[in-house]
Amino acid sequence: MDIHKLKNLNTKHKPSWCPGCGDFSIWHSLKKTIVELGWTPHEFCVVYDIGCSGNMCSFVNAYGFHGLHGRSLPVAAGIKMSNHELPLIIVGGDGGLLGEGMGHMVHFIRANHDVTLFLHDNQIYGLTTGQTSPTTEKGIKTKSNPHGGIEIPINPLTLAITAGATFVARGYAGDPEFTQQLMRKAIDHKGFSIIDIFQPCVTFNNHNTYSWFREHAYYLSDQEYDRSDKLAAYGKSIESEKLPLGVIYEDTSRKTYEEELTQLSKGPLVKQSITQRDVNKLLQEFM
Ligand code: SF4
Ligand code: MG
């Protein structure tokens, strides 16, 4: 690994995450994946949601857009449709993307944009200091649920498979090398890919700790089942006694949204010429 290229992806800002936070590891895995892909900062874009994970926007030297809470997905769709040749990654947390942004999430997934999403899943609202999030386990006591939450948690894997994701995986911030390998596979996949990354929040989640994950998660073997079998993948994704890590589901047969959109058949919109006359015509439509 070329350390200079890795450092080139840093900015002048030092991460503000709590010492020991899983976000450090995911940040590092992301940068290593970018170096491995040979991308320079102007050759890709990252859209960030609000949350501790989204603060990464200040720490990665690349095109970046920090969206509103849960609203990063429509921004990402807009960027992708403007320039579908630009690789696009989304970084966000369980709170923003599965809470405030849940409506966007389902529709973004079913579109099959050629975009990769890294879900920093710490099972808590971290930035707002420890409230129950959509992935918090039932019964866990938090600031917002001092007697323990009543709802069952959302499972990001089953959600993604059901909504039509074409690549679904689960990573773990406690194993950056493994997560990096998954990131590479997710980015290489053509179509919407998502990695639900277990990301211990060492400050506000004292239940799902590094040692808890070591005890409760296991690595899937490549031979375990056919990853293109949706039902088998669904069955794997609902396992709860031991939580599977690795690629859960992959469908390589479906076209991406950008491939299906006829307006993009001549190439990215940003490369198509537009005249003053076109602009005036467009503006008149809105008058
Ligand atoms: Fe990480 Fe939790 Fe601290 Fe946020 S509050 S930086 S998620 S440890
Ligand atoms: Mg969270």
PDB file of C-alpha atoms and ligand atoms in Angstrom:
ATOM      1  CA  MET A   1       0.000   0.000   0.000  1.00  0.00           C
ATOM      2  CA  ASP A   2       1.410   3.381  -1.078  1.00  0.00           C
ATOM      3  CA  ILE A   3       1.372   5.404   2.144  1.00  0.00           C
ATOM      4  CA  HIS A   4       1.625   8.725   0.223  1.00  0.00           C
ATOM      5  CA  LYS A   5      -1.506   7.952  -1.768  1.00  0.00           C
ATOM      6  CA  LEU A   6      -3.245   7.019   1.469  1.00  0.00           C
ATOM      7  CA  LYS A   7      -2.176  10.287   3.105  1.00  0.00           C
ATOM      8  CA  ASN A   8      -3.284  12.184   0.016  1.00  0.00           C
ATOM      9  CA  LEU A   9      -6.845  11.185   0.919  1.00  0.00           C
ATOM     10  CA  ASN A  10      -6.569  12.953   4.282  1.00  0.00           C
ATOM     11  CA  THR A  11      -7.495  16.578   4.780  1.00  0.00           C
ATOM     12  CA  LYS A  12      -6.047  19.151   7.171  1.00  0.00           C
ATOM     13  CA  HIS A  13      -8.790  18.211   9.662  1.00  0.00           C
ATOM     14  CA  LYS A  14      -8.219  15.498  12.240  1.00  0.00           C
ATOM     15  CA  PRO A  15     -11.184  13.166  12.937  1.00  0.00           C
ATOM     16  CA  SER A  16     -13.257  14.290  15.880  1.00  0.00           C
ATOM     17  CA  TRP A  17     -14.596  10.819  16.739  1.00  0.00           C
ATOM     18  CA  CYS A  18     -14.283   9.448  20.271  1.00  0.00           C
ATOM     19  CA  PRO A  19     -11.146   7.338  20.794  1.00  0.00           C
ATOM     20  CA  GLY A  20     -11.994   3.717  19.955  1.00  0.00           C
ATOM     21  CA  CYS A  21     -15.006   4.578  17.764  1.00  0.00           C
ATOM     22  CA  GLY A  22     -15.600   2.126  14.884  1.00  0.00           C
ATOM     23  CA  ASP A  23     -15.743   5.074  12.476  1.00  0.00           C
ATOM     24  CA  PHE A  24     -11.922   5.269  12.489  1.00  0.00           C
ATOM     25  CA  SER A  25     -11.642   1.758  11.144  1.00  0.00           C
ATOM     26  CA  ILE A  26     -14.292   2.277   8.435  1.00  0.00           C
ATOM     27  CA  TRP A  27     -12.614   5.532   7.382  1.00  0.00           C
ATOM     28  CA  HIS A  28      -9.303   3.711   7.083  1.00  0.00           C
ATOM     29  CA  SER A  29     -10.839   0.789   5.142  1.00  0.00           C
ATOM     30  CA  LEU A  30     -12.502   3.247   2.769  1.00  0.00           C
ATOM     31  CA  LYS A  31      -9.249   5.093   2.062  1.00  0.00           C
ATOM     32  CA  LYS A  32      -7.359   1.847   1.528  1.00  0.00           C
ATOM     33  CA  THR A  33     -10.028   0.668  -0.901  1.00  0.00           C
ATOM     34  CA  ILE A  34      -9.774   3.941  -2.832  1.00  0.00           C
ATOM     35  CA  VAL A  35      -5.982   3.594  -3.088  1.00  0.00           C
ATOM     36  CA  GLU A  36      -6.367  -0.025  -4.194  1.00  0.00           C
ATOM     37  CA  LEU A  37      -8.789   1.102  -6.917  1.00  0.00           C
ATOM     38  CA  GLY A  38      -6.227   3.679  -8.033  1.00  0.00           C
ATOM     39  CA  TRP A  39      -8.660   6.584  -7.754  1.00  0.00           C
ATOM     40  CA  THR A  40      -7.333  10.077  -7.146  1.00  0.00           C
ATOM     41  CA  PRO A  41      -9.479  12.585  -5.186  1.00  0.00           C
ATOM     42  CA  HIS A  42     -11.119  14.105  -8.271  1.00  0.00           C
ATOM     43  CA  GLU A  43     -12.165  10.720  -9.641  1.00  0.00           C
ATOM     44  CA  PHE A  44     -14.951   9.830  -7.179  1.00  0.00           C
ATOM     45  CA  CYS A  45     -17.531  11.429  -4.956  1.00  0.00           C
ATOM     46  CA  VAL A  46     -18.829  10.628  -1.472  1.00  0.00           C
ATOM     47  CA  VAL A  47     -22.215  11.801  -0.209  1.00  0.00           C
ATOM     48  CA  TYR A  48     -22.559  11.874   3.568  1.00  0.00           C
ATOM     49  CA  ASP A  49     -25.604  11.777   5.779  1.00  0.00           C
ATOM     50  CA  ILE A  50     -25.793  13.613   9.105  1.00  0.00           C
ATOM     51  CA  GLY A  51     -24.361  11.752  12.084  1.00  0.00           C
ATOM     52  CA  CYS A  52     -20.984  10.897  13.543  1.00  0.00           C
ATOM     53  CA  SER A  53     -20.249   8.917  10.358  1.00  0.00           C
ATOM     54  CA  GLY A  54     -21.195  11.898   8.191  1.00  0.00           C
ATOM     55  CA  ASN A  55     -18.539  14.011   9.879  1.00  0.00           C
ATOM     56  CA  MET A  56     -16.163  12.000   7.703  1.00  0.00           C
ATOM     57  CA  CYS A  57     -16.971  14.580   5.023  1.00  0.00           C
ATOM     58  CA  SER A  58     -14.314  16.810   6.567  1.00  0.00           C
ATOM     59  CA  PHE A  59     -11.722  14.046   6.713  1.00  0.00           C
ATOM     60  CA  VAL A  60     -11.701  12.638   3.170  1.00  0.00           C
ATOM     61  CA  ASN A  61      -9.995  14.573   0.409  1.00  0.00           C
ATOM     62  CA  ALA A  62     -12.446  14.014  -2.458  1.00  0.00           C
ATOM     63  CA  TYR A  63     -15.588  15.461  -3.982  1.00  0.00           C
ATOM     64  CA  GLY A  64     -18.066  15.350  -1.123  1.00  0.00           C
ATOM     65  CA  PHE A  65     -21.543  16.539  -0.232  1.00  0.00           C
ATOM     66  CA  HIS A  66     -22.866  16.562   3.322  1.00  0.00           C
ATOM     67  CA  GLY A  67     -26.616  16.042   2.955  1.00  0.00           C
ATOM     68  CA  LEU A  68     -29.326  16.771   5.460  1.00  0.00           C
ATOM     69  CA  HIS A  69     -30.365  14.236   8.103  1.00  0.00           C
ATOM     70  CA  GLY A  70     -31.649  11.209   6.200  1.00  0.00           C
ATOM     71  CA  ARG A  71     -31.751  13.173   2.958  1.00  0.00           C
ATOM     72  CA  SER A  72     -28.399  12.244   1.458  1.00  0.00           C
ATOM     73  CA  LEU A  73     -30.003   9.683  -0.854  1.00  0.00           C
ATOM     74  CA  PRO A  74     -31.915  12.002  -3.208  1.00  0.00           C
ATOM     75  CA  VAL A  75     -28.782  14.136  -3.414  1.00  0.00           C
ATOM     76  CA  ALA A  76     -26.806  11.042  -4.380  1.00  0.00           C
ATOM     77  CA  ALA A  77     -29.400  10.118  -7.012  1.00  0.00           C
ATOM     78  CA  GLY A  78     -29.129  13.633  -8.482  1.00  0.00           C
ATOM     79  CA  ILE A  79     -25.344  13.488  -8.637  1.00  0.00           C
ATOM     80  CA  LYS A  80     -25.408  10.026 -10.201  1.00  0.00           C
ATOM     81  CA  MET A  81     -27.879  11.037 -12.870  1.00  0.00           C
ATOM     82  CA  SER A  82     -25.896  14.175 -13.691  1.00  0.00           C
ATOM     83  CA  ASN A  83     -22.676  12.255 -14.120  1.00  0.00           C
ATOM     84  CA  HIS A  84     -23.156   8.521 -14.026  1.00  0.00           C
ATOM     85  CA  GLU A  85     -19.517   7.901 -14.924  1.00  0.00           C
ATOM     86  CA  LEU A  86     -18.414   9.316 -11.571  1.00  0.00           C
ATOM     87  CA  PRO A  87     -18.119   6.536  -8.947  1.00  0.00           C
ATOM     88  CA  LEU A  88     -20.345   7.413  -6.026  1.00  0.00           C
ATOM     89  CA  ILE A  89     -20.299   6.243  -2.427  1.00  0.00           C
ATOM     90  CA  ILE A  90     -22.767   7.062   0.332  1.00  0.00           C
ATOM     91  CA  VAL A  91     -21.736   7.142   3.987  1.00  0.00           C
ATOM     92  CA  GLY A  92     -24.417   7.321   6.653  1.00  0.00           C
ATOM     93  CA  GLY A  93     -25.694   5.849   9.888  1.00  0.00           C
ATOM     94  CA  ASP A  94     -28.589   3.728  11.076  1.00  0.00           C
ATOM     95  CA  GLY A  95     -30.331   6.746  12.572  1.00  0.00           C
ATOM     96  CA  GLY A  96     -30.318   9.017   9.538  1.00  0.00           C
ATOM     97  CA  LEU A  97     -30.763   6.435   6.813  1.00  0.00           C
ATOM     98  CA  LEU A  98     -33.211   4.050   8.492  1.00  0.00           C
ATOM     99  CA  GLY A  99     -35.025   6.660  10.593  1.00  0.00           C
ATOM    100  CA  GLU A 100     -35.458  10.082   9.001  1.00  0.00           C
ATOM    101  CA  GLY A 101     -34.362   8.789   5.606  1.00  0.00           C
ATOM    102  CA  MET A 102     -36.272   5.500   5.538  1.00  0.00           C
ATOM    103  CA  GLY A 103     -38.681   6.587   2.808  1.00  0.00           C
ATOM    104  CA  HIS A 104     -35.793   7.640   0.597  1.00  0.00           C
ATOM    105  CA  MET A 105     -33.956   4.446   1.438  1.00  0.00           C
ATOM    106  CA  VAL A 106     -36.602   2.061   0.102  1.00  0.00           C
ATOM    107  CA  HIS A 107     -37.043   3.983  -3.154  1.00  0.00           C
ATOM    108  CA  PHE A 108     -33.330   4.492  -3.645  1.00  0.00           C
ATOM    109  CA  ILE A 109     -32.706   0.767  -3.228  1.00  0.00           C
ATOM    110  CA  ARG A 110     -35.406  -0.330  -5.654  1.00  0.00           C
ATOM    111  CA  ALA A 111     -34.067   2.007  -8.357  1.00  0.00           C
ATOM    112  CA  ASN A 112     -30.763   0.077  -8.524  1.00  0.00           C
ATOM    113  CA  HIS A 113     -28.542   3.130  -9.018  1.00  0.00           C
ATOM    114  CA  ASP A 114     -24.935   2.130  -9.558  1.00  0.00           C
ATOM    115  CA  VAL A 115     -23.980   3.429  -6.117  1.00  0.00           C
ATOM    116  CA  THR A 116     -22.404   1.898  -3.010  1.00  0.00           C
ATOM    117  CA  LEU A 117     -23.699   2.612   0.466  1.00  0.00           C
ATOM    118  CA  PHE A 118     -21.739   2.079   3.675  1.00  0.00           C
ATOM    119  CA  LEU A 119     -24.159   1.960   6.569  1.00  0.00           C
ATOM    120  CA  HIS A 120     -22.347   2.717   9.826  1.00  0.00           C
ATOM    121  CA  ASP A 121     -24.591   0.653  12.037  1.00  0.00           C
ATOM    122  CA  ASN A 122     -23.887   1.415  15.700  1.00  0.00           C
ATOM    123  CA  GLN A 123     -27.443   0.654  16.856  1.00  0.00           C
ATOM    124  CA  ILE A 124     -27.787   4.073  18.488  1.00  0.00           C
ATOM    125  CA  TYR A 125     -28.054   7.778  17.648  1.00  0.00           C
ATOM    126  CA  GLY A 126     -24.442   8.708  18.424  1.00  0.00           C
ATOM    127  CA  LEU A 127     -24.134  12.348  17.381  1.00  0.00           C
ATOM    128  CA  THR A 128     -27.204  13.345  19.365  1.00  0.00           C
ATOM    129  CA  THR A 129     -25.730  11.542  22.409  1.00  0.00           C
ATOM    130  CA  GLY A 130     -27.350   8.154  22.729  1.00  0.00           C
ATOM    131  CA  GLN A 131     -31.011   7.796  21.797  1.00  0.00           C
ATOM    132  CA  THR A 132     -32.725   4.612  20.558  1.00  0.00           C
ATOM    133  CA  SER A 133     -32.251   4.217  16.806  1.00  0.00           C
ATOM    134  CA  PRO A 134     -34.119   2.033  14.285  1.00  0.00           C
ATOM    135  CA  THR A 135     -31.555  -0.769  14.770  1.00  0.00           C
ATOM    136  CA  THR A 136     -31.375  -0.660  18.582  1.00  0.00           C
ATOM    137  CA  GLU A 137     -32.283  -4.063  20.006  1.00  0.00           C
ATOM    138  CA  LYS A 138     -35.646  -4.406  21.737  1.00  0.00           C
ATOM    139  CA  GLY A 139     -35.388  -3.788  25.446  1.00  0.00           C
ATOM    140  CA  ILE A 140     -32.092  -1.863  25.404  1.00  0.00           C
ATOM    141  CA  LYS A 141     -32.268   1.115  27.736  1.00  0.00           C
ATOM    142  CA  THR A 142     -31.199   4.431  26.257  1.00  0.00           C
ATOM    143  CA  LYS A 143     -31.686   8.109  27.005  1.00  0.00           C
ATOM    144  CA  SER A 144     -34.876   8.182  24.950  1.00  0.00           C
ATOM    145  CA  ASN A 145     -36.101   4.786  26.239  1.00  0.00           C
ATOM    146  CA  PRO A 146     -35.028   4.605  29.894  1.00  0.00           C
ATOM    147  CA  HIS A 147     -37.204   1.512  30.412  1.00  0.00           C
ATOM    148  CA  GLY A 148     -36.040  -0.186  27.199  1.00  0.00           C
ATOM    149  CA  GLY A 149     -37.441   0.120  23.673  1.00  0.00           C
ATOM    150  CA  ILE A 150     -40.617  -1.773  22.759  1.00  0.00           C
ATOM    151  CA  GLU A 151     -40.189  -1.942  18.978  1.00  0.00           C
ATOM    152  CA  ILE A 152     -38.200  -4.699  17.308  1.00  0.00           C
ATOM    153  CA  PRO A 153     -35.188  -3.410  15.334  1.00  0.00           C
ATOM    154  CA  ILE A 154     -35.059  -2.984  11.564  1.00  0.00           C
ATOM    155  CA  ASN A 155     -32.794  -5.522   9.910  1.00  0.00           C
ATOM    156  CA  PRO A 156     -30.913  -3.607   7.164  1.00  0.00           C
ATOM    157  CA  LEU A 157     -30.105  -6.833   5.318  1.00  0.00           C
ATOM    158  CA  THR A 158     -33.683  -8.083   4.968  1.00  0.00           C
ATOM    159  CA  LEU A 159     -34.813  -4.556   4.152  1.00  0.00           C
ATOM    160  CA  ALA A 160     -32.258  -4.263   1.352  1.00  0.00           C
ATOM    161  CA  ILE A 161     -32.985  -7.705  -0.109  1.00  0.00           C
ATOM    162  CA  THR A 162     -36.738  -7.123   0.000  1.00  0.00           C
ATOM    163  CA  ALA A 163     -36.529  -3.654  -1.537  1.00  0.00           C
ATOM    164  CA  GLY A 164     -34.486  -4.960  -4.473  1.00  0.00           C
ATOM    165  CA  ALA A 165     -30.807  -4.341  -3.668  1.00  0.00           C
ATOM    166  CA  THR A 166     -28.515  -6.242  -6.002  1.00  0.00           C
ATOM    167  CA  PHE A 167     -25.575  -6.556  -3.581  1.00  0.00           C
ATOM    168  CA  VAL A 168     -26.010  -6.943   0.170  1.00  0.00           C
ATOM    169  CA  ALA A 169     -23.223  -7.581   2.665  1.00  0.00           C
ATOM    170  CA  ARG A 170     -22.398  -7.197   6.311  1.00  0.00           C
ATOM    171  CA  GLY A 171     -19.050  -5.968   7.627  1.00  0.00           C
ATOM    172  CA  TYR A 172     -17.563  -5.252  11.000  1.00  0.00           C
ATOM    173  CA  ALA A 173     -15.432  -2.288  12.011  1.00  0.00           C
ATOM    174  CA  GLY A 174     -13.488  -4.563  14.369  1.00  0.00           C
ATOM    175  CA  ASP A 175     -12.023  -6.278  11.292  1.00  0.00           C
ATOM    176  CA  PRO A 176     -10.908  -3.498   8.919  1.00  0.00           C
ATOM    177  CA  GLU A 177      -9.178  -5.812   6.461  1.00  0.00           C
ATOM    178  CA  PHE A 178     -12.275  -7.941   6.032  1.00  0.00           C
ATOM    179  CA  THR A 179     -14.453  -4.839   5.694  1.00  0.00           C
ATOM    180  CA  GLN A 180     -12.067  -3.463   3.097  1.00  0.00           C
ATOM    181  CA  GLN A 181     -12.406  -6.639   1.019  1.00  0.00           C
ATOM    182  CA  LEU A 182     -16.183  -6.279   1.182  1.00  0.00           C
ATOM    183  CA  MET A 183     -15.939  -2.612   0.178  1.00  0.00           C
ATOM    184  CA  ARG A 184     -13.969  -3.561  -2.908  1.00  0.00           C
ATOM    185  CA  LYS A 185     -16.550  -6.180  -3.893  1.00  0.00           C
ATOM    186  CA  ALA A 186     -19.400  -3.740  -3.273  1.00  0.00           C
ATOM    187  CA  ILE A 187     -17.814  -1.006  -5.392  1.00  0.00           C
ATOM    188  CA  ASP A 188     -16.956  -3.459  -8.175  1.00  0.00           C
ATOM    189  CA  HIS A 189     -20.592  -4.590  -8.264  1.00  0.00           C
ATOM    190  CA  LYS A 190     -22.668  -2.956 -11.005  1.00  0.00           C
ATOM    191  CA  GLY A 191     -25.883  -1.679  -9.400  1.00  0.00           C
ATOM    192  CA  PHE A 192     -26.895  -0.728  -5.892  1.00  0.00           C
ATOM    193  CA  SER A 193     -24.664  -2.262  -3.229  1.00  0.00           C
ATOM    194  CA  ILE A 194     -24.945  -1.900   0.513  1.00  0.00           C
ATOM    195  CA  ILE A 195     -22.730  -2.990   3.379  1.00  0.00           C
ATOM    196  CA  ASP A 196     -24.301  -2.945   6.801  1.00  0.00           C
ATOM    197  CA  ILE A 197     -21.170  -2.351   8.888  1.00  0.00           C
ATOM    198  CA  PHE A 198     -21.329  -3.102  12.601  1.00  0.00           C
ATOM    199  CA  GLN A 199     -19.671  -0.043  14.095  1.00  0.00           C
ATOM    200  CA  PRO A 200     -19.303  -0.036  17.874  1.00  0.00           C
ATOM    201  CA  CYS A 201     -20.161   3.307  19.466  1.00  0.00           C
ATOM    202  CA  VAL A 202     -17.910   3.113  22.504  1.00  0.00           C
ATOM    203  CA  THR A 203     -19.458   6.138  24.181  1.00  0.00           C
ATOM    204  CA  PHE A 204     -23.222   5.608  23.997  1.00  0.00           C
ATOM    205  CA  ASN A 205     -23.797   1.925  23.244  1.00  0.00           C
ATOM    206  CA  ASN A 206     -22.427  -0.212  26.047  1.00  0.00           C
ATOM    207  CA  HIS A 207     -24.332  -3.278  24.848  1.00  0.00           C
ATOM    208  CA  ASN A 208     -23.074  -3.841  21.277  1.00  0.00           C
ATOM    209  CA  THR A 209     -19.387  -3.606  22.139  1.00  0.00           C
ATOM    210  CA  TYR A 210     -16.366  -5.053  20.298  1.00  0.00           C
ATOM    211  CA  SER A 211     -16.398  -8.079  22.598  1.00  0.00           C
ATOM    212  CA  TRP A 212     -20.165  -8.503  22.091  1.00  0.00           C
ATOM    213  CA  PHE A 213     -19.644  -8.667  18.306  1.00  0.00           C
ATOM    214  CA  ARG A 214     -16.723 -11.070  18.678  1.00  0.00           C
ATOM    215  CA  GLU A 215     -19.043 -13.350  20.599  1.00  0.00           C
ATOM    216  CA  HIS A 216     -22.164 -12.936  18.430  1.00  0.00           C
ATOM    217  CA  ALA A 217     -20.871 -12.674  14.845  1.00  0.00           C
ATOM    218  CA  TYR A 218     -19.343 -15.294  12.548  1.00  0.00           C
ATOM    219  CA  TYR A 219     -17.781 -15.275   9.078  1.00  0.00           C
ATOM    220  CA  LEU A 220     -19.699 -16.882   6.238  1.00  0.00           C
ATOM    221  CA  SER A 221     -17.723 -19.287   4.106  1.00  0.00           C
ATOM    222  CA  ASP A 222     -17.864 -18.886   0.317  1.00  0.00           C
ATOM    223  CA  GLN A 223     -19.337 -22.369  -0.124  1.00  0.00           C
ATOM    224  CA  GLU A 224     -22.069 -21.968   2.480  1.00  0.00           C
ATOM    225  CA  TYR A 225     -24.879 -21.230  -0.010  1.00  0.00           C
ATOM    226  CA  ASP A 226     -25.615 -19.777  -3.437  1.00  0.00           C
ATOM    227  CA  ARG A 227     -25.421 -15.964  -3.034  1.00  0.00           C
ATOM    228  CA  SER A 228     -27.734 -15.425  -6.017  1.00  0.00           C
ATOM    229  CA  ASP A 229     -30.510 -17.413  -4.320  1.00  0.00           C
ATOM    230  CA  LYS A 230     -32.725 -14.703  -2.859  1.00  0.00           C
ATOM    231  CA  LEU A 231     -34.612 -16.979  -0.485  1.00  0.00           C
ATOM    232  CA  ALA A 232     -31.418 -18.534   0.867  1.00  0.00           C
ATOM    233  CA  ALA A 233     -29.951 -15.046   1.319  1.00  0.00           C
ATOM    234  CA  TYR A 234     -33.074 -13.903   3.111  1.00  0.00           C
ATOM    235  CA  GLY A 235     -32.840 -16.911   5.422  1.00  0.00           C
ATOM    236  CA  LYS A 236     -29.216 -16.059   6.162  1.00  0.00           C
ATOM    237  CA  SER A 237     -30.017 -12.420   6.827  1.00  0.00           C
ATOM    238  CA  ILE A 238     -32.593 -13.209   9.522  1.00  0.00           C
ATOM    239  CA  GLU A 239     -30.220 -15.356  11.568  1.00  0.00           C
ATOM    240  CA  SER A 240     -30.098 -13.719  14.976  1.00  0.00           C
ATOM    241  CA  GLU A 241     -28.396 -16.012  17.459  1.00  0.00           C
ATOM    242  CA  LYS A 242     -25.152 -15.696  15.543  1.00  0.00           C
ATOM    243  CA  LEU A 243     -24.868 -12.833  13.063  1.00  0.00           C
ATOM    244  CA  PRO A 244     -23.360 -13.658   9.656  1.00  0.00           C
ATOM    245  CA  LEU A 245     -20.583 -11.456   8.232  1.00  0.00           C
ATOM    246  CA  GLY A 246     -19.745 -11.380   4.523  1.00  0.00           C
ATOM    247  CA  VAL A 247     -21.569 -11.148   1.204  1.00  0.00           C
ATOM    248  CA  ILE A 248     -25.174 -12.150   1.830  1.00  0.00           C
ATOM    249  CA  TYR A 249     -26.784 -11.637  -1.586  1.00  0.00           C
ATOM    250  CA  GLU A 250     -25.684 -10.750  -5.108  1.00  0.00           C
ATOM    251  CA  ASP A 251     -27.687 -10.369  -8.296  1.00  0.00           C
ATOM    252  CA  THR A 252     -25.600  -9.589 -11.361  1.00  0.00           C
ATOM    253  CA  SER A 253     -28.423  -9.984 -13.874  1.00  0.00           C
ATOM    254  CA  ARG A 254     -30.216  -6.676 -13.405  1.00  0.00           C
ATOM    255  CA  LYS A 255     -29.484  -3.486 -15.348  1.00  0.00           C
ATOM    256  CA  THR A 256     -28.673  -0.344 -13.384  1.00  0.00           C
ATOM    257  CA  TYR A 257     -31.004   2.648 -13.257  1.00  0.00           C
ATOM    258  CA  GLU A 258     -28.519   4.644 -15.296  1.00  0.00           C
ATOM    259  CA  GLU A 259     -28.370   1.955 -17.989  1.00  0.00           C
ATOM    260  CA  GLU A 260     -32.148   1.924 -18.256  1.00  0.00           C
ATOM    261  CA  LEU A 261     -32.586   5.688 -18.395  1.00  0.00           C
ATOM    262  CA  THR A 262     -32.773   6.496 -22.103  1.00  0.00           C
ATOM    263  CA  GLN A 263     -31.817  10.151 -21.510  1.00  0.00           C
ATOM    264  CA  LEU A 264     -28.354   8.951 -20.471  1.00  0.00           C
ATOM    265  CA  SER A 265     -27.777   6.733 -23.495  1.00  0.00           C
ATOM    266  CA  LYS A 266     -25.662   9.427 -25.188  1.00  0.00           C
ATOM    267  CA  GLY A 267     -23.390   9.720 -22.159  1.00  0.00           C
ATOM    268  CA  PRO A 268     -23.415  11.667 -18.879  1.00  0.00           C
ATOM    269  CA  LEU A 269     -25.580  14.796 -18.834  1.00  0.00           C
ATOM    270  CA  VAL A 270     -22.600  16.888 -17.717  1.00  0.00           C
ATOM    271  CA  LYS A 271     -20.850  16.044 -20.989  1.00  0.00           C
ATOM    272  CA  GLN A 272     -23.799  16.892 -23.218  1.00  0.00           C
ATOM    273  CA  SER A 273     -23.794  20.322 -24.761  1.00  0.00           C
ATOM    274  CA  ILE A 274     -26.512  22.738 -23.829  1.00  0.00           C
ATOM    275  CA  THR A 275     -27.193  26.020 -25.626  1.00  0.00           C
ATOM    276  CA  GLN A 276     -28.703  29.261 -24.371  1.00  0.00           C
ATOM    277  CA  ARG A 277     -31.783  28.383 -26.418  1.00  0.00           C
ATOM    278  CA  ASP A 278     -32.159  25.058 -24.548  1.00  0.00           C
ATOM    279  CA  VAL A 279     -31.849  26.805 -21.200  1.00  0.00           C
ATOM    280  CA  ASN A 280     -34.450  29.440 -22.099  1.00  0.00           C
ATOM    281  CA  LYS A 281     -36.820  26.727 -23.287  1.00  0.00           C
ATOM    282  CA  LEU A 282     -36.348  24.853 -20.036  1.00  0.00           C
ATOM    283  CA  LEU A 283     -36.886  27.962 -17.934  1.00  0.00           C
ATOM    284  CA  GLN A 284     -40.051  28.796 -19.813  1.00  0.00           C
ATOM    285  CA  GLU A 285     -41.490  25.430 -18.829  1.00  0.00           C
ATOM    286  CA  PHE A 286     -41.288  26.523 -15.192  1.00  0.00           C
ATOM    287  CA  MET A 287     -42.788  29.979 -15.735  1.00  0.00           C
TER     288      MET A 287
HETATM  289 FE1  SF4 B   1     -18.289   7.172  17.585  1.00  0.00          FE
HETATM  290 FE2  SF4 B   1     -20.271   6.986  19.325  1.00  0.00          FE
HETATM  291 FE3  SF4 B   1     -18.357   8.785  19.681  1.00  0.00          FE
HETATM  292 FE4  SF4 B   1     -20.109   9.064  17.711  1.00  0.00          FE
HETATM  293  S1  SF4 B   1     -20.554   9.127  19.886  1.00  0.00           S
HETATM  294  S2  SF4 B   1     -17.899   9.373  17.574  1.00  0.00           S
HETATM  295  S3  SF4 B   1     -20.455   6.946  17.093  1.00  0.00           S
HETATM  296  S4  SF4 B   1     -18.117   6.564  19.724  1.00  0.00           S
HETATM  297 MG    MG B   2     -26.184   5.372  14.601  1.00  0.00          MG
END
